mmCIF file of C-alpha atoms in Angstrom:
data_model
loop_
_atom_site.group_PDB
_atom_site.id
_atom_site.type_symbol
_atom_site.label_atom_id
_atom_site.label_comp_id
_atom_site.label_asym_id
_atom_site.label_seq_id
_atom_site.Cartn_x
_atom_site.Cartn_y
_atom_site.Cartn_z
ATOM 1 C CA MET A 1 -19.045 -25.998 -18.317
ATOM 2 C CA LYS A 2 -19.062 -27.690 -14.894
ATOM 3 C CA ILE A 3 -17.616 -31.209 -14.634
ATOM 4 C CA SER A 4 -17.178 -33.600 -11.715
ATOM 5 C CA GLY A 5 -13.703 -33.760 -10.150
ATOM 6 C CA VAL A 6 -13.344 -37.421 -11.176
ATOM 7 C CA ASP A 7 -14.070 -36.601 -14.849
ATOM 8 C CA ILE A 8 -10.890 -34.534 -15.271
ATOM 9 C CA ARG A 9 -8.622 -35.891 -18.025
ATOM 10 C CA PRO A 10 -5.030 -34.975 -19.022
ATOM 11 C CA GLY A 11 -5.032 -31.920 -21.271
ATOM 12 C CA ASN A 12 -8.232 -30.464 -19.751
ATOM 13 C CA ILE A 13 -8.030 -26.772 -18.869
ATOM 14 C CA ILE A 14 -9.864 -25.946 -15.647
ATOM 15 C CA GLU A 15 -10.494 -22.871 -13.563
ATOM 16 C CA TYR A 16 -9.205 -23.518 -10.036
ATOM 17 C CA GLU A 17 -8.558 -21.036 -7.206
ATOM 18 C CA GLY A 18 -9.038 -18.094 -9.558
ATOM 19 C CA GLY A 19 -6.449 -19.249 -12.126
ATOM 20 C CA LEU A 20 -6.253 -21.292 -15.314
ATOM 21 C CA TRP A 21 -4.728 -24.751 -14.840
ATOM 22 C CA LYS A 22 -3.976 -27.595 -17.251
ATOM 23 C CA ALA A 23 -4.311 -31.184 -16.033
ATOM 24 C CA VAL A 24 -0.949 -32.844 -16.716
ATOM 25 C CA LYS A 25 -1.315 -36.231 -14.976
ATOM 26 C CA ILE A 26 -4.231 -37.935 -13.299
ATOM 27 C CA GLN A 27 -4.521 -40.925 -11.001
ATOM 28 C CA HIS A 28 -7.869 -42.359 -9.934
ATOM 29 C CA THR A 29 -7.691 -43.777 -6.412
ATOM 30 C CA GLN A 30 -10.308 -45.864 -4.675
ATOM 31 C CA PRO A 31 -9.205 -46.459 -1.089
ATOM 32 C CA GLY A 32 -10.696 -49.339 0.897
ATOM 33 C CA LYS A 33 -12.211 -46.851 3.301
ATOM 34 C CA GLY A 34 -13.916 -43.633 2.219
ATOM 35 C CA GLY A 35 -14.885 -42.345 -1.204
ATOM 36 C CA ALA A 36 -12.921 -42.472 -4.425
ATOM 37 C CA TYR A 37 -10.973 -39.435 -5.555
ATOM 38 C CA MET A 38 -8.913 -38.213 -8.496
ATOM 39 C CA GLN A 39 -5.321 -37.128 -7.767
ATOM 40 C CA VAL A 40 -4.556 -34.464 -10.403
ATOM 41 C CA GLU A 41 -1.246 -32.782 -11.205
ATOM 42 C CA LEU A 42 -2.093 -29.277 -12.414
ATOM 43 C CA LYS A 43 0.133 -26.749 -14.189
ATOM 44 C CA ASN A 44 -0.730 -23.058 -14.059
ATOM 45 C CA LEU A 45 -0.951 -21.708 -17.632
ATOM 46 C CA ILE A 46 -0.020 -18.170 -16.646
ATOM 47 C CA ASP A 47 3.043 -18.564 -14.403
ATOM 48 C CA GLY A 48 3.967 -22.262 -14.837
ATOM 49 C CA ARG A 49 3.521 -23.305 -11.174
ATOM 50 C CA LYS A 50 2.593 -26.924 -10.497
ATOM 51 C CA ASN A 51 0.137 -28.176 -7.915
ATOM 52 C CA ASN A 52 -1.186 -31.593 -6.842
ATOM 53 C CA VAL A 53 -4.872 -31.559 -5.943
ATOM 54 C CA ARG A 54 -7.353 -34.233 -4.846
ATOM 55 C CA PHE A 55 -10.838 -33.941 -6.303
ATOM 56 C CA ARG A 56 -13.668 -36.026 -4.856
ATOM 57 C CA SER A 57 -16.597 -37.097 -7.045
ATOM 58 C CA ALA A 58 -18.932 -34.666 -5.264
ATOM 59 C CA GLU A 59 -16.737 -31.664 -6.166
ATOM 60 C CA THR A 60 -17.259 -29.833 -9.431
ATOM 61 C CA VAL A 61 -14.795 -27.683 -11.368
ATOM 62 C CA GLU A 62 -15.253 -25.290 -14.272
ATOM 63 C CA LYS A 63 -13.834 -26.698 -17.510
ATOM 64 C CA VAL A 64 -12.569 -23.870 -19.713
ATOM 65 C CA ARG A 65 -12.970 -23.819 -23.483
ATOM 66 C CA LEU A 66 -10.060 -22.270 -25.340
ATOM 67 C CA ASP A 67 -10.139 -20.775 -28.814
ATOM 68 C CA THR A 68 -7.461 -22.157 -31.123
ATOM 69 C CA ARG A 69 -6.143 -20.205 -34.075
ATOM 70 C CA GLU A 70 -3.537 -21.016 -36.681
ATOM 71 C CA TYR A 71 -0.522 -18.726 -36.669
ATOM 72 C CA GLN A 72 2.740 -18.721 -38.598
ATOM 73 C CA PHE A 73 6.116 -18.254 -36.902
ATOM 74 C CA LEU A 74 7.972 -15.337 -38.492
ATOM 75 C CA PHE A 75 11.167 -14.657 -36.519
ATOM 76 C CA ALA A 76 12.823 -14.517 -33.108
ATOM 77 C CA ASP A 77 14.131 -11.261 -31.652
ATOM 78 C CA GLY A 78 16.061 -11.996 -28.467
ATOM 79 C CA ASP A 79 13.623 -13.672 -26.051
ATOM 80 C CA MET A 80 10.572 -12.558 -28.037
ATOM 81 C CA LEU A 81 8.987 -14.640 -30.817
ATOM 82 C CA THR A 82 6.850 -13.044 -33.530
ATOM 83 C CA PHE A 83 3.841 -14.911 -34.949
ATOM 84 C CA MET A 84 1.323 -13.869 -37.628
ATOM 85 C CA ASP A 85 -2.378 -14.736 -37.711
ATOM 86 C CA LYS A 86 -2.924 -16.612 -40.986
ATOM 87 C CA GLU A 87 -6.362 -15.071 -41.534
ATOM 88 C CA SER A 88 -6.030 -11.425 -40.458
ATOM 89 C CA PHE A 89 -2.213 -11.142 -40.974
ATOM 90 C CA GLU A 90 -2.046 -9.482 -37.549
ATOM 91 C CA GLN A 91 1.311 -9.963 -35.784
ATOM 92 C CA ILE A 92 1.776 -10.898 -32.145
ATOM 93 C CA GLU A 93 4.907 -11.123 -29.980
ATOM 94 C CA LEU A 94 5.221 -13.765 -27.266
ATOM 95 C CA PRO A 95 8.040 -14.645 -24.834
ATOM 96 C CA SER A 96 9.998 -17.778 -25.842
ATOM 97 C CA ASP A 97 9.595 -19.303 -22.349
ATOM 98 C CA MET A 98 5.880 -19.788 -23.145
ATOM 99 C CA LEU A 99 6.982 -22.672 -25.405
ATOM 100 C CA GLY A 100 9.538 -24.157 -22.992
ATOM 101 C CA ASP A 101 12.008 -26.652 -24.526
ATOM 102 C CA ALA A 102 9.948 -26.866 -27.730
ATOM 103 C CA ALA A 103 11.059 -23.317 -28.695
ATOM 104 C CA ALA A 104 14.336 -24.747 -30.072
ATOM 105 C CA PHE A 105 12.358 -26.568 -32.791
ATOM 106 C CA LEU A 106 10.680 -23.445 -34.216
ATOM 107 C CA GLN A 107 11.535 -22.925 -37.874
ATOM 108 C CA ASP A 108 10.875 -19.888 -40.077
ATOM 109 C CA GLY A 109 7.435 -20.113 -41.662
ATOM 110 C CA MET A 110 6.300 -22.974 -39.379
ATOM 111 C CA ASP A 111 2.554 -23.219 -38.755
ATOM 112 C CA VAL A 112 1.631 -23.405 -35.054
ATOM 113 C CA MET A 113 -1.633 -23.428 -33.097
ATOM 114 C CA LEU A 114 -2.130 -20.703 -30.486
ATOM 115 C CA GLU A 115 -4.607 -21.354 -27.687
ATOM 116 C CA LEU A 116 -6.370 -18.180 -26.603
ATOM 117 C CA TYR A 117 -8.461 -17.467 -23.505
ATOM 118 C CA GLU A 118 -10.544 -14.296 -23.751
ATOM 119 C CA GLU A 119 -8.404 -13.248 -26.772
ATOM 120 C CA LYS A 120 -5.147 -13.597 -24.753
ATOM 121 C CA PRO A 121 -2.632 -16.248 -25.912
ATOM 122 C CA ILE A 122 -1.810 -18.756 -23.157
ATOM 123 C CA SER A 123 -0.054 -21.580 -25.027
ATOM 124 C CA VAL A 124 1.580 -22.442 -28.347
ATOM 125 C CA GLN A 125 1.345 -25.917 -29.902
ATOM 126 C CA LEU A 126 4.036 -26.932 -32.398
ATOM 127 C CA PRO A 127 3.614 -29.858 -34.785
ATOM 128 C CA ASP A 128 4.395 -33.150 -32.970
ATOM 129 C CA HIS A 129 7.178 -34.073 -35.402
ATOM 130 C CA VAL A 130 9.777 -31.807 -37.012
ATOM 131 C CA GLU A 131 12.585 -32.464 -39.518
ATOM 132 C CA ALA A 132 16.085 -31.482 -38.402
ATOM 133 C CA GLU A 133 19.633 -32.053 -39.611
ATOM 134 C CA ILE A 134 22.339 -33.712 -37.540
ATOM 135 C CA VAL A 135 25.471 -31.560 -37.346
ATOM 136 C CA GLU A 136 27.490 -33.786 -35.031
ATOM 137 C CA ALA A 137 27.204 -37.495 -34.229
ATOM 138 C CA ASP A 138 29.540 -39.689 -32.187
ATOM 139 C CA ALA A 139 31.291 -42.538 -33.962
ATOM 140 C CA VAL A 140 29.873 -46.037 -33.520
ATOM 141 C CA VAL A 141 31.708 -48.069 -30.895
ATOM 142 C CA LYS A 142 32.849 -51.353 -32.432
ATOM 143 C CA GLY A 143 31.147 -54.391 -30.908
ATOM 144 C CA GLN A 144 28.161 -52.360 -29.754
ATOM 145 C CA THR A 145 25.676 -54.087 -32.035
ATOM 146 C CA ALA A 146 22.776 -54.666 -29.664
ATOM 147 C CA SER A 147 19.539 -53.434 -31.226
ATOM 148 C CA SER A 148 18.946 -50.970 -28.399
ATOM 149 C CA SER A 149 22.330 -49.216 -28.658
ATOM 150 C CA TYR A 150 21.823 -45.562 -29.461
ATOM 151 C CA LYS A 151 24.458 -42.832 -29.698
ATOM 152 C CA PRO A 152 24.229 -39.107 -28.893
ATOM 153 C CA ALA A 153 23.910 -36.589 -31.742
ATOM 154 C CA ILE A 154 23.512 -32.819 -31.903
ATOM 155 C CA LEU A 155 20.907 -31.254 -34.209
ATOM 156 C CA ASP A 156 21.243 -28.028 -36.205
ATOM 157 C CA ASN A 157 19.203 -26.229 -33.502
ATOM 158 C CA GLY A 158 21.619 -27.299 -30.722
ATOM 159 C CA VAL A 159 19.338 -29.950 -29.206
ATOM 160 C CA ARG A 160 20.977 -33.257 -28.215
ATOM 161 C CA VAL A 161 19.094 -36.464 -29.102
ATOM 162 C CA MET A 162 19.894 -40.172 -29.096
ATOM 163 C CA VAL A 163 19.973 -41.766 -32.589
ATOM 164 C CA PRO A 164 20.558 -45.280 -33.989
ATOM 165 C CA PRO A 165 24.171 -46.189 -34.896
ATOM 166 C CA HIS A 166 23.615 -45.954 -38.699
ATOM 167 C CA ILE A 167 22.746 -42.221 -38.527
ATOM 168 C CA SER A 168 25.702 -39.892 -39.244
ATOM 169 C CA ALA A 169 26.352 -36.143 -39.416
ATOM 170 C CA GLY A 170 24.579 -34.437 -42.334
ATOM 171 C CA THR A 171 21.585 -36.803 -42.165
ATOM 172 C CA ARG A 172 18.080 -35.295 -41.927
ATOM 173 C CA ILE A 173 15.875 -36.985 -39.321
ATOM 174 C CA VAL A 174 12.366 -36.590 -37.923
ATOM 175 C CA VAL A 175 12.290 -35.673 -34.219
ATOM 176 C CA ASP A 176 9.424 -35.769 -31.699
ATOM 177 C CA VAL A 177 9.291 -32.143 -30.504
ATOM 178 C CA TYR A 178 7.907 -32.732 -27.005
ATOM 179 C CA ALA A 179 9.773 -35.959 -26.098
ATOM 180 C CA GLN A 180 12.919 -34.757 -27.944
ATOM 181 C CA GLU A 181 13.451 -38.240 -29.367
ATOM 182 C CA TYR A 182 14.490 -39.654 -32.735
ATOM 183 C CA VAL A 183 11.462 -40.943 -34.711
ATOM 184 C CA LYS A 184 12.819 -41.914 -38.142
ATOM 185 C CA LYS A 185 15.138 -40.928 -40.950
ATOM 186 C CA ALA A 186 13.624 -38.143 -43.090
ATOM 187 C CA ASP A 187 12.433 -39.114 -46.590
#
């Protein structure tokens, strides 16, 4: 589907210079002289390269439609992650670097969404929020009672997050997977 260069939005997958690119950030600019354009930060879905491109309103790009399928995470074997299609029970192995920092939050049996282009997986979406247990948390510094004072803590998966002072080791919390931030105490 062809769209105008100024209609690109974050999250759109486009075909550009023979590759698949995801729009990460956009900025619409209307200079005093000349036509308006869209400054787009693109990330290559195959090799992870980034590129900044200006698209004018007269330019068109091909917006790509991806198939999404629900898979279940089974196990990790070194740098390879094994997922199972929840409908056909077919297993697929993917490199852990396809998930980036979010790979640390994978848990056995977790449901994820795989985005496929021409039946080839190009990205894995984890749930936005995941429960994790704190294994180590710094002690609260006396007198540090400002509402915005957070302390560092280490989760059971090795990820370091900032948590409120009342959270201690052994507490289960909800973490935002992509921002790697504390959301709330788990129920």
